[in-house]
PDB file of C-alpha atoms in Angstrom:
ATOM      1  CA  MET N   1       0.377   0.064  -0.161  1.00  0.00           C
ATOM      2  CA  ASP N   2       1.389   3.586  -1.094  1.00  0.00           C
ATOM      3  CA  ASP N   3       0.686   5.663   2.224  1.00  0.00           C
ATOM      4  CA  SER N   4       1.994   8.913   0.180  1.00  0.00           C
ATOM      5  CA  ILE N   5       0.599  11.747  -0.031  1.00  0.00           C
ATOM      6  CA  GLU N   6       1.076  11.639  -4.192  1.00  0.00           C
ATOM      7  CA  ALA N   7      -0.783   8.289  -3.889  1.00  0.00           C
ATOM      8  CA  LEU N   8      -3.495   9.846  -1.978  1.00  0.00           C
ATOM      9  CA  PHE N   9      -4.127  12.873  -4.001  1.00  0.00           C
ATOM     10  CA  SER N  10      -2.634  13.060  -7.627  1.00  0.00           C
ATOM     11  CA  LEU N  11      -4.994  12.465 -10.520  1.00  0.00           C
ATOM     12  CA  ARG N  12      -1.563  12.084 -12.958  1.00  0.00           C
ATOM     13  CA  GLY N  13      -2.987   9.742 -15.842  1.00  0.00           C
ATOM     14  CA  GLN N  14      -6.684  10.484 -15.390  1.00  0.00           C
ATOM     15  CA  VAL N  15      -8.893  12.369 -17.861  1.00  0.00           C
ATOM     16  CA  ALA N  16     -11.608  14.815 -16.627  1.00  0.00           C
ATOM     17  CA  LEU N  17     -14.095  16.608 -18.490  1.00  0.00           C
ATOM     18  CA  VAL N  18     -15.159  19.668 -17.136  1.00  0.00           C
ATOM     19  CA  THR N  19     -18.445  22.170 -17.946  1.00  0.00           C
ATOM     20  CA  GLY N  20     -18.624  25.642 -17.986  1.00  0.00           C
ATOM     21  CA  ALA N  21     -14.825  25.999 -17.976  1.00  0.00           C
ATOM     22  CA  SER N  22     -14.155  29.027 -19.453  1.00  0.00           C
ATOM     23  CA  SER N  23     -14.924  31.342 -16.163  1.00  0.00           C
ATOM     24  CA  GLY N  24     -15.454  31.324 -12.877  1.00  0.00           C
ATOM     25  CA  LEU N  25     -15.716  28.323 -10.914  1.00  0.00           C
ATOM     26  CA  GLY N  26     -15.672  25.954 -13.603  1.00  0.00           C
ATOM     27  CA  ALA N  27     -12.228  27.229 -14.825  1.00  0.00           C
ATOM     28  CA  GLU N  28     -10.838  26.721 -11.429  1.00  0.00           C
ATOM     29  CA  CYS N  29     -11.818  23.286 -11.184  1.00  0.00           C
ATOM     30  CA  ALA N  30     -10.401  22.522 -14.380  1.00  0.00           C
ATOM     31  CA  ILE N  31      -7.216  24.321 -12.955  1.00  0.00           C
ATOM     32  CA  ALA N  32      -7.035  21.941  -9.860  1.00  0.00           C
ATOM     33  CA  LEU N  33      -7.580  19.171 -11.932  1.00  0.00           C
ATOM     34  CA  ALA N  34      -4.879  19.946 -13.788  1.00  0.00           C
ATOM     35  CA  ILE N  35      -2.046  20.509 -11.023  1.00  0.00           C
ATOM     36  CA  ALA N  36      -3.300  17.229  -9.597  1.00  0.00           C
ATOM     37  CA  GLY N  37      -2.143  15.720 -13.061  1.00  0.00           C
ATOM     38  CA  ALA N  38      -5.459  15.362 -15.315  1.00  0.00           C
ATOM     39  CA  ASP N  39      -5.772  15.635 -18.566  1.00  0.00           C
ATOM     40  CA  VAL N  40      -8.575  18.109 -19.075  1.00  0.00           C
ATOM     41  CA  ALA N  41     -11.050  18.450 -21.579  1.00  0.00           C
ATOM     42  CA  LEU N  42     -12.764  21.949 -21.263  1.00  0.00           C
ATOM     43  CA  VAL N  43     -16.124  22.751 -22.104  1.00  0.00           C
ATOM     44  CA  ALA N  44     -18.134  25.819 -22.459  1.00  0.00           C
ATOM     45  CA  ARG N  45     -19.780  28.084 -25.549  1.00  0.00           C
ATOM     46  CA  ARG N  46     -16.907  30.469 -25.794  1.00  0.00           C
ATOM     47  CA  ARG N  47     -14.031  28.766 -27.837  1.00  0.00           C
ATOM     48  CA  GLY N  48     -11.649  31.662 -27.076  1.00  0.00           C
ATOM     49  CA  LYS N  49     -11.584  31.696 -23.608  1.00  0.00           C
ATOM     50  CA  LEU N  50     -11.628  27.379 -23.456  1.00  0.00           C
ATOM     51  CA  GLU N  51      -8.092  28.254 -25.951  1.00  0.00           C
ATOM     52  CA  THR N  52      -6.829  30.726 -23.507  1.00  0.00           C
ATOM     53  CA  LEU N  53      -7.319  28.158 -20.588  1.00  0.00           C
ATOM     54  CA  ALA N  54      -5.923  25.203 -22.655  1.00  0.00           C
ATOM     55  CA  ARG N  55      -2.593  26.842 -23.285  1.00  0.00           C
ATOM     56  CA  ASN N  56      -2.177  27.968 -19.377  1.00  0.00           C
ATOM     57  CA  LEU N  57      -2.854  24.659 -18.253  1.00  0.00           C
ATOM     58  CA  THR N  58      -0.179  22.798 -20.564  1.00  0.00           C
ATOM     59  CA  LYS N  59       2.391  24.699 -18.686  1.00  0.00           C
ATOM     60  CA  LEU N  60       1.490  22.130 -16.176  1.00  0.00           C
ATOM     61  CA  ASN N  61       2.811  19.486 -18.085  1.00  0.00           C
ATOM     62  CA  VAL N  62      -0.847  18.130 -18.880  1.00  0.00           C
ATOM     63  CA  ARG N  63      -3.073  18.100 -22.202  1.00  0.00           C
ATOM     64  CA  ALA N  64      -5.963  20.579 -22.213  1.00  0.00           C
ATOM     65  CA  LEU N  65      -8.575  20.025 -24.747  1.00  0.00           C
ATOM     66  CA  PRO N  66     -11.059  23.178 -25.698  1.00  0.00           C
ATOM     67  CA  ILE N  67     -14.831  22.095 -26.822  1.00  0.00           C
ATOM     68  CA  ALA N  68     -16.753  24.715 -27.499  1.00  0.00           C
ATOM     69  CA  ALA N  69     -20.182  23.330 -27.196  1.00  0.00           C
ATOM     70  CA  ASP N  70     -24.253  23.677 -26.435  1.00  0.00           C
ATOM     71  CA  LEU N  71     -25.420  21.634 -23.309  1.00  0.00           C
ATOM     72  CA  THR N  72     -28.635  21.445 -24.196  1.00  0.00           C
ATOM     73  CA  ILE N  73     -28.207  19.968 -27.699  1.00  0.00           C
ATOM     74  CA  ASP N  74     -27.960  15.847 -27.309  1.00  0.00           C
ATOM     75  CA  ALA N  75     -25.422  15.762 -30.541  1.00  0.00           C
ATOM     76  CA  ASP N  76     -23.164  18.296 -28.979  1.00  0.00           C
ATOM     77  CA  LEU N  77     -23.101  15.745 -25.785  1.00  0.00           C
ATOM     78  CA  ASP N  78     -22.301  12.892 -28.045  1.00  0.00           C
ATOM     79  CA  ARG N  79     -19.464  15.206 -29.567  1.00  0.00           C
ATOM     80  CA  ILE N  80     -18.043  16.235 -26.048  1.00  0.00           C
ATOM     81  CA  VAL N  81     -18.026  12.555 -25.420  1.00  0.00           C
ATOM     82  CA  SER N  82     -16.559  11.266 -28.264  1.00  0.00           C
ATOM     83  CA  GLN N  83     -14.100  14.031 -28.765  1.00  0.00           C
ATOM     84  CA  THR N  84     -12.734  13.762 -25.408  1.00  0.00           C
ATOM     85  CA  VAL N  85     -12.070   9.780 -25.529  1.00  0.00           C
ATOM     86  CA  ALA N  86     -10.720  10.158 -29.401  1.00  0.00           C
ATOM     87  CA  GLU N  87      -7.893  13.053 -28.184  1.00  0.00           C
ATOM     88  CA  LEU N  88      -7.184  12.368 -24.085  1.00  0.00           C
ATOM     89  CA  GLY N  89      -8.680   9.025 -23.762  1.00  0.00           C
ATOM     90  CA  GLU N  90     -11.532   7.220 -21.855  1.00  0.00           C
ATOM     91  CA  ILE N  91     -12.994  10.134 -19.205  1.00  0.00           C
ATOM     92  CA  ASP N  92     -12.255   9.168 -15.459  1.00  0.00           C
ATOM     93  CA  ILE N  93     -13.446  12.532 -13.852  1.00  0.00           C
ATOM     94  CA  LEU N  94     -16.541  14.388 -15.015  1.00  0.00           C
ATOM     95  CA  VAL N  95     -17.029  18.183 -13.417  1.00  0.00           C
ATOM     96  CA  ASN N  96     -20.446  19.632 -13.921  1.00  0.00           C
ATOM     97  CA  ASP N  97     -20.201  23.158 -13.377  1.00  0.00           C
ATOM     98  CA  ALA N  98     -22.258  24.915 -16.278  1.00  0.00           C
ATOM     99  CA  GLY N  99     -24.998  26.709 -14.897  1.00  0.00           C
ATOM    100  CA  ILE N 100     -26.978  29.796 -15.796  1.00  0.00           C
ATOM    101  CA  ALA N 101     -28.913  32.718 -13.557  1.00  0.00           C
ATOM    102  CA  LEU N 102     -31.337  34.339 -15.776  1.00  0.00           C
ATOM    103  CA  GLY N 103     -33.730  35.875 -12.293  1.00  0.00           C
ATOM    104  CA  GLY N 104     -36.743  36.328 -12.333  1.00  0.00           C
ATOM    105  CA  SER N 105     -39.172  36.340  -8.814  1.00  0.00           C
ATOM    106  CA  ALA N 106     -41.978  33.513  -8.373  1.00  0.00           C
ATOM    107  CA  ASP N 107     -44.483  35.656  -9.151  1.00  0.00           C
ATOM    108  CA  ALA N 108     -42.644  36.980 -12.725  1.00  0.00           C
ATOM    109  CA  ILE N 109     -40.961  34.096 -14.283  1.00  0.00           C
ATOM    110  CA  THR N 110     -41.446  32.873 -17.454  1.00  0.00           C
ATOM    111  CA  ARG N 111     -41.714  29.301 -18.493  1.00  0.00           C
ATOM    112  CA  GLN N 112     -39.003  30.095 -21.243  1.00  0.00           C
ATOM    113  CA  LYS N 113     -36.568  31.025 -18.224  1.00  0.00           C
ATOM    114  CA  TRP N 114     -37.818  28.327 -16.234  1.00  0.00           C
ATOM    115  CA  GLU N 115     -37.092  25.611 -18.803  1.00  0.00           C
ATOM    116  CA  ALA N 116     -33.709  27.350 -20.087  1.00  0.00           C
ATOM    117  CA  GLU N 117     -32.524  27.479 -16.279  1.00  0.00           C
ATOM    118  CA  PHE N 118     -33.786  23.616 -15.747  1.00  0.00           C
ATOM    119  CA  ALA N 119     -32.123  22.406 -19.442  1.00  0.00           C
ATOM    120  CA  VAL N 120     -28.317  23.837 -18.392  1.00  0.00           C
ATOM    121  CA  ASN N 121     -28.499  23.821 -14.893  1.00  0.00           C
ATOM    122  CA  ALA N 122     -30.022  20.040 -14.196  1.00  0.00           C
ATOM    123  CA  THR N 123     -30.689  18.323 -17.535  1.00  0.00           C
ATOM    124  CA  ALA N 124     -27.823  18.787 -19.079  1.00  0.00           C
ATOM    125  CA  PRO N 125     -25.691  17.615 -16.197  1.00  0.00           C
ATOM    126  CA  MET N 126     -27.812  14.172 -16.444  1.00  0.00           C
ATOM    127  CA  MET N 127     -27.705  13.619 -19.507  1.00  0.00           C
ATOM    128  CA  LEU N 128     -23.620  14.173 -19.379  1.00  0.00           C
ATOM    129  CA  ALA N 129     -23.318  11.979 -16.742  1.00  0.00           C
ATOM    130  CA  GLN N 130     -25.361   9.343 -17.925  1.00  0.00           C
ATOM    131  CA  ARG N 131     -23.308   8.974 -21.145  1.00  0.00           C
ATOM    132  CA  VAL N 132     -19.528   9.420 -18.946  1.00  0.00           C
ATOM    133  CA  ALA N 133     -21.642   6.735 -16.643  1.00  0.00           C
ATOM    134  CA  LEU N 134     -22.624   4.186 -19.658  1.00  0.00           C
ATOM    135  CA  ARG N 135     -18.589   4.233 -20.817  1.00  0.00           C
ATOM    136  CA  LEU N 136     -17.627   3.813 -17.021  1.00  0.00           C
ATOM    137  CA  VAL N 137     -19.475   0.784 -16.564  1.00  0.00           C
ATOM    138  CA  ALA N 138     -19.128  -0.616 -20.105  1.00  0.00           C
ATOM    139  CA  ARG N 139     -15.060  -0.899 -19.254  1.00  0.00           C
ATOM    140  CA  LYS N 140     -15.758  -1.672 -15.933  1.00  0.00           C
ATOM    141  CA  ALA N 141     -13.921   1.290 -14.541  1.00  0.00           C
ATOM    142  CA  PRO N 142     -14.283   3.243 -11.370  1.00  0.00           C
ATOM    143  CA  GLY N 143     -15.160   6.994 -11.796  1.00  0.00           C
ATOM    144  CA  ARG N 144     -16.487  10.223 -10.330  1.00  0.00           C
ATOM    145  CA  ILE N 145     -18.556  12.538 -10.762  1.00  0.00           C
ATOM    146  CA  ILE N 146     -18.515  15.885  -9.235  1.00  0.00           C
ATOM    147  CA  ASN N 147     -22.049  18.165  -9.586  1.00  0.00           C
ATOM    148  CA  ILE N 148     -21.481  22.246  -8.634  1.00  0.00           C
ATOM    149  CA  THR N 149     -24.781  23.186  -7.266  1.00  0.00           C
ATOM    150  CA  SER N 150     -25.192  26.026  -5.031  1.00  0.00           C
ATOM    151  CA  MET N 151     -25.717  27.328  -1.483  1.00  0.00           C
ATOM    152  CA  TYR N 152     -29.613  27.733  -2.707  1.00  0.00           C
ATOM    153  CA  ALA N 153     -29.785  24.725  -3.712  1.00  0.00           C
ATOM    154  CA  SER N 154     -31.274  24.010   0.157  1.00  0.00           C
ATOM    155  CA  LEU N 155     -31.933  27.588   1.028  1.00  0.00           C
ATOM    156  CA  ALA N 156     -34.585  30.074  -0.072  1.00  0.00           C
ATOM    157  CA  SER N 157     -32.702  32.970  -2.133  1.00  0.00           C
ATOM    158  CA  PRO N 158     -33.062  36.806  -0.794  1.00  0.00           C
ATOM    159  CA  TYR N 159     -32.472  37.791  -4.315  1.00  0.00           C
ATOM    160  CA  ARG N 160     -35.459  36.517  -6.417  1.00  0.00           C
ATOM    161  CA  MET N 161     -33.794  33.477  -8.370  1.00  0.00           C
ATOM    162  CA  VAL N 162     -36.703  30.913  -8.088  1.00  0.00           C
ATOM    163  CA  ALA N 163     -35.905  28.649 -11.497  1.00  0.00           C
ATOM    164  CA  TYR N 164     -32.086  29.123 -10.404  1.00  0.00           C
ATOM    165  CA  ALA N 165     -32.544  27.571  -6.702  1.00  0.00           C
ATOM    166  CA  ALA N 166     -35.215  25.061  -7.896  1.00  0.00           C
ATOM    167  CA  SER N 167     -32.878  23.737 -10.399  1.00  0.00           C
ATOM    168  CA  LYS N 168     -29.608  23.480  -8.229  1.00  0.00           C
ATOM    169  CA  ALA N 169     -32.069  21.795  -5.785  1.00  0.00           C
ATOM    170  CA  ALA N 170     -32.845  19.248  -8.697  1.00  0.00           C
ATOM    171  CA  LEU N 171     -29.309  18.622  -9.650  1.00  0.00           C
ATOM    172  CA  GLU N 172     -28.381  18.193  -5.430  1.00  0.00           C
ATOM    173  CA  ASN N 173     -30.883  15.777  -5.066  1.00  0.00           C
ATOM    174  CA  LEU N 174     -30.317  14.107  -8.864  1.00  0.00           C
ATOM    175  CA  THR N 175     -26.605  13.846  -7.172  1.00  0.00           C
ATOM    176  CA  ARG N 176     -27.958  11.669  -4.523  1.00  0.00           C
ATOM    177  CA  GLU N 177     -30.244   9.486  -6.605  1.00  0.00           C
ATOM    178  CA  LEU N 178     -27.141   8.911  -8.996  1.00  0.00           C
ATOM    179  CA  ALA N 179     -24.676   7.885  -6.424  1.00  0.00           C
ATOM    180  CA  VAL N 180     -27.304   5.135  -5.163  1.00  0.00           C
ATOM    181  CA  GLU N 181     -27.757   3.595  -8.576  1.00  0.00           C
ATOM    182  CA  TRP N 182     -23.789   3.905  -9.829  1.00  0.00           C
ATOM    183  CA  ALA N 183     -22.204   2.709  -6.533  1.00  0.00           C
ATOM    184  CA  PRO N 184     -22.152  -0.648  -7.367  1.00  0.00           C
ATOM    185  CA  TYR N 185     -19.916   0.197 -10.273  1.00  0.00           C
ATOM    186  CA  ARG N 186     -17.806   2.232  -8.439  1.00  0.00           C
ATOM    187  CA  ILE N 187     -18.826   5.205  -9.653  1.00  0.00           C
ATOM    188  CA  ASN N 188     -18.884   7.723  -6.923  1.00  0.00           C
ATOM    189  CA  VAL N 189     -21.030  10.700  -7.125  1.00  0.00           C
ATOM    190  CA  ASN N 190     -20.758  14.189  -5.253  1.00  0.00           C
ATOM    191  CA  ALA N 191     -21.835  17.631  -5.087  1.00  0.00           C
ATOM    192  CA  ILE N 192     -19.750  20.534  -4.039  1.00  0.00           C
ATOM    193  CA  SER N 193     -22.303  23.629  -2.259  1.00  0.00           C
ATOM    194  CA  PRO N 194     -20.216  26.847  -3.301  1.00  0.00           C
ATOM    195  CA  GLY N 195     -21.399  30.031  -1.250  1.00  0.00           C
ATOM    196  CA  MET N 196     -20.943  33.241  -2.921  1.00  0.00           C
ATOM    197  CA  PHE N 197     -18.024  33.391  -5.095  1.00  0.00           C
ATOM    198  CA  PRO N 198     -17.547  36.728  -7.204  1.00  0.00           C
ATOM    199  CA  THR N 199     -17.885  35.154 -11.079  1.00  0.00           C
ATOM    200  CA  GLU N 200     -18.868  36.344 -14.308  1.00  0.00           C
ATOM    201  CA  LEU N 201     -22.714  34.491 -13.315  1.00  0.00           C
ATOM    202  CA  ASN N 202     -23.242  36.788 -10.354  1.00  0.00           C
ATOM    203  CA  GLU N 203     -21.284  40.225 -10.792  1.00  0.00           C
ATOM    204  CA  ARG N 204     -24.093  42.491 -12.189  1.00  0.00           C
ATOM    205  CA  GLY N 205     -25.889  41.385  -8.689  1.00  0.00           C
ATOM    206  CA  LEU N 206     -23.082  42.062  -6.617  1.00  0.00           C
ATOM    207  CA  LYS N 207     -22.745  45.356  -7.491  1.00  0.00           C
ATOM    208  CA  LYS N 208     -26.333  46.488  -6.390  1.00  0.00           C
ATOM    209  CA  PRO N 209     -26.664  48.335  -3.735  1.00  0.00           C
ATOM    210  CA  GLY N 210     -26.566  46.002  -0.567  1.00  0.00           C
ATOM    211  CA  ILE N 211     -26.107  42.743  -2.269  1.00  0.00           C
ATOM    212  CA  ARG N 212     -22.371  41.834  -1.264  1.00  0.00           C
ATOM    213  CA  GLU N 213     -22.792  43.540   2.208  1.00  0.00           C
ATOM    214  CA  ARG N 214     -25.638  41.185   3.037  1.00  0.00           C
ATOM    215  CA  THR N 215     -23.900  38.029   1.441  1.00  0.00           C
ATOM    216  CA  GLU N 216     -20.745  39.064   3.726  1.00  0.00           C
ATOM    217  CA  THR N 217     -22.938  39.505   6.976  1.00  0.00           C
ATOM    218  CA  PHE N 218     -24.592  36.656   7.094  1.00  0.00           C
ATOM    219  CA  THR N 219     -20.966  34.302   6.242  1.00  0.00           C
ATOM    220  CA  PRO N 220     -19.692  33.645   9.576  1.00  0.00           C
ATOM    221  CA  MET N 221     -16.443  33.935   7.720  1.00  0.00           C
ATOM    222  CA  GLY N 222     -17.510  37.946   6.654  1.00  0.00           C
ATOM    223  CA  ARG N 223     -16.316  38.016   3.317  1.00  0.00           C
ATOM    224  CA  LEU N 224     -17.137  36.272  -0.531  1.00  0.00           C
ATOM    225  CA  GLY N 225     -15.095  33.142  -1.575  1.00  0.00           C
ATOM    226  CA  ARG N 226     -11.926  33.467  -3.568  1.00  0.00           C
ATOM    227  CA  PRO N 227     -12.404  31.646  -6.498  1.00  0.00           C
ATOM    228  CA  GLN N 228      -9.426  29.603  -6.083  1.00  0.00           C
ATOM    229  CA  GLU N 229     -10.592  28.113  -2.774  1.00  0.00           C
ATOM    230  CA  ILE N 230     -12.776  25.906  -4.677  1.00  0.00           C
ATOM    231  CA  ARG N 231      -9.955  24.011  -5.692  1.00  0.00           C
ATOM    232  CA  GLY N 232      -9.156  21.511  -3.038  1.00  0.00           C
ATOM    233  CA  ALA N 233     -12.791  20.599  -2.515  1.00  0.00           C
ATOM    234  CA  VAL N 234     -12.738  19.437  -6.477  1.00  0.00           C
ATOM    235  CA  ILE N 235      -9.319  17.262  -5.879  1.00  0.00           C
ATOM    236  CA  TYR N 236     -10.580  15.781  -2.977  1.00  0.00           C
ATOM    237  CA  LEU N 237     -13.712  14.638  -5.010  1.00  0.00           C
ATOM    238  CA  ALA N 238     -11.515  13.511  -7.641  1.00  0.00           C
ATOM    239  CA  SER N 239      -8.785  11.650  -5.910  1.00  0.00           C
ATOM    240  CA  ALA N 240      -8.117   8.301  -3.876  1.00  0.00           C
ATOM    241  CA  ALA N 241      -8.729  10.635  -0.590  1.00  0.00           C
ATOM    242  CA  SER N 242     -12.494  10.077  -0.964  1.00  0.00           C
ATOM    243  CA  THR N 243     -12.937   6.834  -2.540  1.00  0.00           C
ATOM    244  CA  TYR N 244     -15.427   6.208   0.683  1.00  0.00           C
ATOM    245  CA  VAL N 245     -17.561   9.208   0.031  1.00  0.00           C
ATOM    246  CA  THR N 246     -20.614   9.118  -2.765  1.00  0.00           C
ATOM    247  CA  GLY N 247     -23.737  10.842  -2.359  1.00  0.00           C
ATOM    248  CA  SER N 248     -22.063  13.449  -0.354  1.00  0.00           C
ATOM    249  CA  VAL N 249     -22.806  17.560  -0.534  1.00  0.00           C
ATOM    250  CA  LEU N 250     -19.377  19.243   0.355  1.00  0.00           C
ATOM    251  CA  ARG N 251     -19.952  22.880   1.836  1.00  0.00           C
ATOM    252  CA  VAL N 252     -17.795  25.365   0.637  1.00  0.00           C
ATOM    253  CA  ASP N 253     -19.503  28.598   2.122  1.00  0.00           C
ATOM    254  CA  GLY N 254     -17.577  30.249   4.583  1.00  0.00           C
ATOM    255  CA  GLY N 255     -20.193  28.878   6.987  1.00  0.00           C
ATOM    256  CA  TYR N 256     -22.819  30.093   5.385  1.00  0.00           C
ATOM    257  CA  HIS N 257     -24.687  26.844   6.341  1.00  0.00           C
ATOM    258  CA  ALA N 258     -23.837  26.879  10.011  1.00  0.00           C
ATOM    259  CA  TRP N 259     -26.544  29.681  11.110  1.00  0.00           C
TER     260      TRP N 259
END
């Protein structure tokens, strides 16, 4: 038995697929996996940003593959998987980070916005996880699926984001369901529930009067998260350090849930 720190956390020789990788927490997840040694497929809609990140990741002595795609299109999901396998190898780790937050209160949300948020935040992770899991099962290989949810998956949002909160709650419980169904195949499925991190997704909201201050006040650590603070959680759930962890939600929220 290898008791080294390298054996516990290294991802060298593994292939990871990260959605929402063009910016924010998705990019940080990709960086974390590359730091740990994984080759990484980077998926988002903006090819330019993906190509820039891919060039930076290759400096860590790993391979990085940018794939521009729309996660709401089945043909694109098939292409993401086939292209990753063809160019990097079979997928060992999937991080579902891509998400949208269109906003809207319960009395004003339109069907179009509601369905759009569920399509990206809940349906796409399920369909991509299914594709990855089927390949893992077929080759009898262990795997890791990590869903990035939100603290508003289990708390009501004060910011009038009814569809976002509901879709992230769906993703969080989907995590538990998949963990139970796929545990016999050695596929660990977990979620990371971030608190408020400043990203492109919420930068406009954080500029509204009182929003940032309110969030910091109700966070025991008294501040927003720093994007790189998500990295340790991703490496832990992707590595041998968490072989007996599945169906769990790891909160990275500065203590927000502890009140």
